[in-house]
């Protein structure tokens, strides 16, 4: 690799080439992709249903279907990036994302609207966290936790930047024109960033360890892998159900919409805080203990929200604590494969591990809302979700790592 410096790459630990601009570019594209493809929808959906007469349940189901497509497509995306690197996949994903939102904006009826979101699901799989994690893990290993932390901190700003931006555009434009402007902005930022900044040489995968000598298929069929997948899937379901149900929980307890919104917003701040703490946590704990502890803490904060009716300041503190755990869980999932099976088949295995968790996160809001009434209210829903987290922690105990956790 005599052309590393001329191609804009730098060499990391162990002569691992990495493009200089990859990390800042991925920070910018994660903010933009999440902000436009994901967070703009909840802002615009009330305007969409009011202007078109389409049922809110149908438009929301279209968006949830995109997340399910993302979960399924992500498995293939991880395999391709393992072999060929992220540049082509993420650039194509950016193009598809812009085109899919233009189709959503122009949709004359609900079936076309849903088709646009199904295509957007493929764009999510190719541009959201998962492909970025594969790229950064291969380029930065064994010091990839710092890079993953930085990119998730940037991604955490997506709603902060684009929710108000989307609202401001919607105040002056129709929802269709707003989506068209956002699609063009998505294309202008993410297509050149992915095409130009991810140009560096793709390092060869490190040799397989004794624990992965049978290949990715052998690992994926192993009991620890399946137990870990089940634990993270159930945990993801509870986490996303809690996020969406927090506002109605507080409203049911007599707090105002503004107070509930502040609680939710401070939970997001806690999520950012949690991500800054993960690297230190990873240095001082093993993979198994870290997984069980974080999932159990998620259940504990959910149980506390179920049982504590107030005062408001205490509920705010609990929301921040729950957000801190959520922030750590994002990076726990990003490092779960490398902590146990190394980086050789990271993209493929991570896609398999993430797919059911992504599907669970897509279904959680709908399931939570459907369960609240039969259970007798949101406090009882939170109690059930806390019990589900306890089951997830027990499953994580069974996901014994096949080698000692790596130290970062």
PDB file of N, CA, C and O in Angstrom, residues 286-328:
ATOM      1  N   UNK A 286     -16.243  -6.305  31.588  1.00  0.00           N
ATOM      2  CA  UNK A 286     -16.261  -7.297  30.529  1.00  0.00           C
ATOM      3  C   UNK A 286     -17.558  -7.230  29.743  1.00  0.00           C
ATOM      4  O   UNK A 286     -18.544  -6.627  30.187  1.00  0.00           O
ATOM      5  N   UNK A 287     -17.573  -7.870  28.589  1.00  0.00           N
ATOM      6  CA  UNK A 287     -18.741  -7.786  27.706  1.00  0.00           C
ATOM      7  C   UNK A 287     -19.999  -8.331  28.363  1.00  0.00           C
ATOM      8  O   UNK A 287     -21.067  -7.713  28.300  1.00  0.00           O
ATOM      9  N   UNK A 288     -19.899  -9.482  29.021  1.00  0.00           N
ATOM     10  CA  UNK A 288     -21.079 -10.100  29.614  1.00  0.00           C
ATOM     11  C   UNK A 288     -21.639  -9.245  30.748  1.00  0.00           C
ATOM     12  O   UNK A 288     -22.843  -8.963  30.799  1.00  0.00           O
ATOM     13  N   UNK A 289     -20.765  -8.815  31.651  1.00  0.00           N
ATOM     14  CA  UNK A 289     -21.216  -8.009  32.790  1.00  0.00           C
ATOM     15  C   UNK A 289     -21.810  -6.692  32.332  1.00  0.00           C
ATOM     16  O   UNK A 289     -22.827  -6.221  32.864  1.00  0.00           O
ATOM     17  N   UNK A 290     -21.184  -6.092  31.323  1.00  0.00           N
ATOM     18  CA  UNK A 290     -21.663  -4.801  30.810  1.00  0.00           C
ATOM     19  C   UNK A 290     -23.053  -4.946  30.188  1.00  0.00           C
ATOM     20  O   UNK A 290     -23.942  -4.110  30.400  1.00  0.00           O
ATOM     21  N   UNK A 291     -23.242  -6.010  29.436  1.00  0.00           N
ATOM     22  CA  UNK A 291     -24.533  -6.235  28.778  1.00  0.00           C
ATOM     23  C   UNK A 291     -25.645  -6.441  29.798  1.00  0.00           C
ATOM     24  O   UNK A 291     -26.697  -5.808  29.737  1.00  0.00           O
ATOM     25  N   UNK A 292     -25.400  -7.335  30.743  1.00  0.00           N
ATOM     26  CA  UNK A 292     -26.418  -7.633  31.756  1.00  0.00           C
ATOM     27  C   UNK A 292     -26.732  -6.397  32.585  1.00  0.00           C
ATOM     28  O   UNK A 292     -27.904  -6.076  32.853  1.00  0.00           O
ATOM     29  N   UNK A 293     -25.691  -5.676  32.980  1.00  0.00           N
ATOM     30  CA  UNK A 293     -25.886  -4.503  33.850  1.00  0.00           C
ATOM     31  C   UNK A 293     -26.698  -3.415  33.159  1.00  0.00           C
ATOM     32  O   UNK A 293     -27.635  -2.858  33.744  1.00  0.00           O
ATOM     33  N   UNK A 294     -26.371  -3.114  31.912  1.00  0.00           N
ATOM     34  CA  UNK A 294     -27.069  -2.033  31.221  1.00  0.00           C
ATOM     35  C   UNK A 294     -28.531  -2.396  30.947  1.00  0.00           C
ATOM     36  O   UNK A 294     -29.423  -1.552  31.107  1.00  0.00           O
ATOM     37  N   UNK A 295     -28.768  -3.623  30.538  1.00  0.00           N
ATOM     38  CA  UNK A 295     -30.160  -4.026  30.297  1.00  0.00           C
ATOM     39  C   UNK A 295     -30.953  -4.005  31.596  1.00  0.00           C
ATOM     40  O   UNK A 295     -32.102  -3.544  31.645  1.00  0.00           O
ATOM     41  N   UNK A 296     -30.326  -4.485  32.692  1.00  0.00           N
ATOM     42  CA  UNK A 296     -31.009  -4.474  33.992  1.00  0.00           C
ATOM     43  C   UNK A 296     -31.270  -3.051  34.466  1.00  0.00           C
ATOM     44  O   UNK A 296     -32.336  -2.753  35.025  1.00  0.00           O
ATOM     45  N   UNK A 297     -30.325  -2.151  34.244  1.00  0.00           N
ATOM     46  CA  UNK A 297     -30.536  -0.753  34.630  1.00  0.00           C
ATOM     47  C   UNK A 297     -31.675  -0.132  33.828  1.00  0.00           C
ATOM     48  O   UNK A 297     -32.448   0.678  34.355  1.00  0.00           O
ATOM     49  N   UNK A 298     -31.772  -0.508  32.552  1.00  0.00           N
ATOM     50  CA  UNK A 298     -32.908  -0.042  31.758  1.00  0.00           C
ATOM     51  C   UNK A 298     -34.223  -0.482  32.365  1.00  0.00           C
ATOM     52  O   UNK A 298     -35.181   0.295  32.459  1.00  0.00           O
ATOM     53  N   UNK A 299     -34.278  -1.738  32.809  1.00  0.00           N
ATOM     54  CA  UNK A 299     -35.482  -2.226  33.460  1.00  0.00           C
ATOM     55  C   UNK A 299     -35.760  -1.527  34.779  1.00  0.00           C
ATOM     56  O   UNK A 299     -36.912  -1.230  35.120  1.00  0.00           O
ATOM     57  N   UNK A 300     -34.690  -1.219  35.530  1.00  0.00           N
ATOM     58  CA  UNK A 300     -34.866  -0.551  36.822  1.00  0.00           C
ATOM     59  C   UNK A 300     -35.433   0.855  36.648  1.00  0.00           C
ATOM     60  O   UNK A 300     -36.328   1.275  37.401  1.00  0.00           O
ATOM     61  N   UNK A 301     -34.940   1.605  35.654  1.00  0.00           N
ATOM     62  CA  UNK A 301     -35.474   2.955  35.441  1.00  0.00           C
ATOM     63  C   UNK A 301     -36.917   2.895  34.944  1.00  0.00           C
ATOM     64  O   UNK A 301     -37.744   3.741  35.308  1.00  0.00           O
ATOM     65  N   UNK A 302     -37.235   1.887  34.127  1.00  0.00           N
ATOM     66  CA  UNK A 302     -38.615   1.720  33.669  1.00  0.00           C
ATOM     67  C   UNK A 302     -39.540   1.402  34.837  1.00  0.00           C
ATOM     68  O   UNK A 302     -40.642   1.950  34.947  1.00  0.00           O
ATOM     69  N   UNK A 303     -39.083   0.519  35.736  1.00  0.00           N
ATOM     70  CA  UNK A 303     -39.888   0.187  36.916  1.00  0.00           C
ATOM     71  C   UNK A 303     -40.091   1.408  37.798  1.00  0.00           C
ATOM     72  O   UNK A 303     -41.183   1.625  38.340  1.00  0.00           O
ATOM     73  N   UNK A 304     -39.044   2.221  37.948  1.00  0.00           N
ATOM     74  CA  UNK A 304     -39.173   3.426  38.774  1.00  0.00           C
ATOM     75  C   UNK A 304     -40.195   4.390  38.176  1.00  0.00           C
ATOM     76  O   UNK A 304     -41.007   4.979  38.905  1.00  0.00           O
ATOM     77  N   UNK A 305     -40.183   4.537  36.842  1.00  0.00           N
ATOM     78  CA  UNK A 305     -41.175   5.410  36.205  1.00  0.00           C
ATOM     79  C   UNK A 305     -42.582   4.852  36.376  1.00  0.00           C
ATOM     80  O   UNK A 305     -43.555   5.615  36.458  1.00  0.00           O
ATOM     81  N   UNK A 306     -42.709   3.542  36.447  1.00  0.00           N
ATOM     82  CA  UNK A 306     -44.022   2.926  36.647  1.00  0.00           C
ATOM     83  C   UNK A 306     -44.552   3.170  38.053  1.00  0.00           C
ATOM     84  O   UNK A 306     -45.751   3.361  38.257  1.00  0.00           O
ATOM     85  N   UNK A 307     -43.639   3.178  39.042  1.00  0.00           N
ATOM     86  CA  UNK A 307     -44.046   3.200  40.439  1.00  0.00           C
ATOM     87  C   UNK A 307     -44.071   4.594  41.071  1.00  0.00           C
ATOM     88  O   UNK A 307     -44.779   4.802  42.053  1.00  0.00           O
ATOM     89  N   UNK A 308     -43.280   5.524  40.527  1.00  0.00           N
ATOM     90  CA  UNK A 308     -43.144   6.841  41.158  1.00  0.00           C
ATOM     91  C   UNK A 308     -44.092   7.832  40.493  1.00  0.00           C
ATOM     92  O   UNK A 308     -43.924   8.165  39.317  1.00  0.00           O
ATOM     93  N   UNK A 309     -45.087   8.347  41.213  1.00  0.00           N
ATOM     94  CA  UNK A 309     -46.028   9.302  40.613  1.00  0.00           C
ATOM     95  C   UNK A 309     -45.520  10.741  40.609  1.00  0.00           C
ATOM     96  O   UNK A 309     -46.062  11.591  39.914  1.00  0.00           O
ATOM     97  N   UNK A 310     -44.495  11.029  41.352  1.00  0.00           N
ATOM     98  CA  UNK A 310     -43.964  12.380  41.446  1.00  0.00           C
ATOM     99  C   UNK A 310     -43.020  12.464  42.639  1.00  0.00           C
ATOM    100  O   UNK A 310     -42.711  11.440  43.263  1.00  0.00           O
ATOM    101  N   UNK A 311     -42.532  13.652  42.951  1.00  0.00           N
ATOM    102  CA  UNK A 311     -42.820  14.938  42.289  1.00  0.00           C
ATOM    103  C   UNK A 311     -42.178  15.045  40.912  1.00  0.00           C
ATOM    104  O   UNK A 311     -41.384  14.178  40.531  1.00  0.00           O
ATOM    105  N   UNK A 312     -42.489  16.132  40.238  1.00  0.00           N
ATOM    106  CA  UNK A 312     -42.056  16.313  38.859  1.00  0.00           C
ATOM    107  C   UNK A 312     -40.533  16.287  38.731  1.00  0.00           C
ATOM    108  O   UNK A 312     -39.994  15.686  37.798  1.00  0.00           O
ATOM    109  N   UNK A 313     -39.827  16.900  39.702  1.00  0.00           N
ATOM    110  CA  UNK A 313     -38.364  16.933  39.630  1.00  0.00           C
ATOM    111  C   UNK A 313     -37.782  15.525  39.666  1.00  0.00           C
ATOM    112  O   UNK A 313     -36.797  15.227  38.974  1.00  0.00           O
ATOM    113  N   UNK A 314     -38.385  14.654  40.459  1.00  0.00           N
ATOM    114  CA  UNK A 314     -37.897  13.279  40.527  1.00  0.00           C
ATOM    115  C   UNK A 314     -38.149  12.546  39.212  1.00  0.00           C
ATOM    116  O   UNK A 314     -37.300  11.779  38.733  1.00  0.00           O
ATOM    117  N   UNK A 315     -39.292  12.791  38.597  1.00  0.00           N
ATOM    118  CA  UNK A 315     -39.574  12.177  37.300  1.00  0.00           C
ATOM    119  C   UNK A 315     -38.604  12.673  36.229  1.00  0.00           C
ATOM    120  O   UNK A 315     -38.190  11.905  35.351  1.00  0.00           O
ATOM    121  N   UNK A 316     -38.231  13.955  36.296  1.00  0.00           N
ATOM    122  CA  UNK A 316     -37.220  14.467  35.365  1.00  0.00           C
ATOM    123  C   UNK A 316     -35.895  13.735  35.555  1.00  0.00           C
ATOM    124  O   UNK A 316     -35.228  13.355  34.581  1.00  0.00           O
ATOM    125  N   UNK A 317     -35.510  13.545  36.814  1.00  0.00           N
ATOM    126  CA  UNK A 317     -34.258  12.848  37.092  1.00  0.00           C
ATOM    127  C   UNK A 317     -34.302  11.414  36.573  1.00  0.00           C
ATOM    128  O   UNK A 317     -33.325  10.915  35.998  1.00  0.00           O
ATOM    129  N   UNK A 318     -35.438  10.749  36.747  1.00  0.00           N
ATOM    130  CA  UNK A 318     -35.577   9.386  36.244  1.00  0.00           C
ATOM    131  C   UNK A 318     -35.515   9.341  34.723  1.00  0.00           C
ATOM    132  O   UNK A 318     -34.944   8.413  34.139  1.00  0.00           O
ATOM    133  N   UNK A 319     -36.091  10.336  34.064  1.00  0.00           N
ATOM    134  CA  UNK A 319     -36.032  10.390  32.605  1.00  0.00           C
ATOM    135  C   UNK A 319     -34.599  10.559  32.120  1.00  0.00           C
ATOM    136  O   UNK A 319     -34.177   9.934  31.142  1.00  0.00           O
ATOM    137  N   UNK A 320     -33.834  11.401  32.810  1.00  0.00           N
ATOM    138  CA  UNK A 320     -32.420  11.583  32.451  1.00  0.00           C
ATOM    139  C   UNK A 320     -31.658  10.278  32.658  1.00  0.00           C
ATOM    140  O   UNK A 320     -30.836   9.878  31.823  1.00  0.00           O
ATOM    141  N   UNK A 321     -31.923   9.593  33.774  1.00  0.00           N
ATOM    142  CA  UNK A 321     -31.255   8.317  34.038  1.00  0.00           C
ATOM    143  C   UNK A 321     -31.602   7.279  32.971  1.00  0.00           C
ATOM    144  O   UNK A 321     -30.727   6.549  32.482  1.00  0.00           O
ATOM    145  N   UNK A 322     -32.878   7.222  32.588  1.00  0.00           N
ATOM    146  CA  UNK A 322     -33.288   6.285  31.541  1.00  0.00           C
ATOM    147  C   UNK A 322     -32.594   6.619  30.222  1.00  0.00           C
ATOM    148  O   UNK A 322     -32.153   5.726  29.491  1.00  0.00           O
ATOM    149  N   UNK A 323     -32.481   7.906  29.918  1.00  0.00           N
ATOM    150  CA  UNK A 323     -31.788   8.325  28.702  1.00  0.00           C
ATOM    151  C   UNK A 323     -30.315   7.961  28.733  1.00  0.00           C
ATOM    152  O   UNK A 323     -29.733   7.567  27.713  1.00  0.00           O
ATOM    153  N   UNK A 324     -29.681   8.090  29.893  1.00  0.00           N
ATOM    154  CA  UNK A 324     -28.269   7.725  30.030  1.00  0.00           C
ATOM    155  C   UNK A 324     -28.054   6.254  29.718  1.00  0.00           C
ATOM    156  O   UNK A 324     -27.106   5.872  29.028  1.00  0.00           O
ATOM    157  N   UNK A 325     -28.957   5.417  30.215  1.00  0.00           N
ATOM    158  CA  UNK A 325     -28.871   3.979  29.910  1.00  0.00           C
ATOM    159  C   UNK A 325     -29.074   3.742  28.413  1.00  0.00           C
ATOM    160  O   UNK A 325     -28.348   2.960  27.793  1.00  0.00           O
ATOM    161  N   UNK A 326     -30.046   4.434  27.807  1.00  0.00           N
ATOM    162  CA  UNK A 326     -30.289   4.266  26.356  1.00  0.00           C
ATOM    163  C   UNK A 326     -29.051   4.626  25.544  1.00  0.00           C
ATOM    164  O   UNK A 326     -28.713   3.937  24.573  1.00  0.00           O
ATOM    165  N   UNK A 327     -28.371   5.699  25.929  1.00  0.00           N
ATOM    166  CA  UNK A 327     -27.169   6.094  25.209  1.00  0.00           C
ATOM    167  C   UNK A 327     -26.095   5.036  25.263  1.00  0.00           C
ATOM    168  O   UNK A 327     -25.408   4.756  24.267  1.00  0.00           O
ATOM    169  N   UNK A 328     -25.941   4.404  26.429  1.00  0.00           N
ATOM    170  CA  UNK A 328     -24.971   3.320  26.555  1.00  0.00           C
ATOM    171  C   UNK A 328     -25.381   2.096  25.758  1.00  0.00           C
ATOM    172  O   UNK A 328     -24.541   1.404  25.183  1.00  0.00           O
TER     173      UNK A 328
END
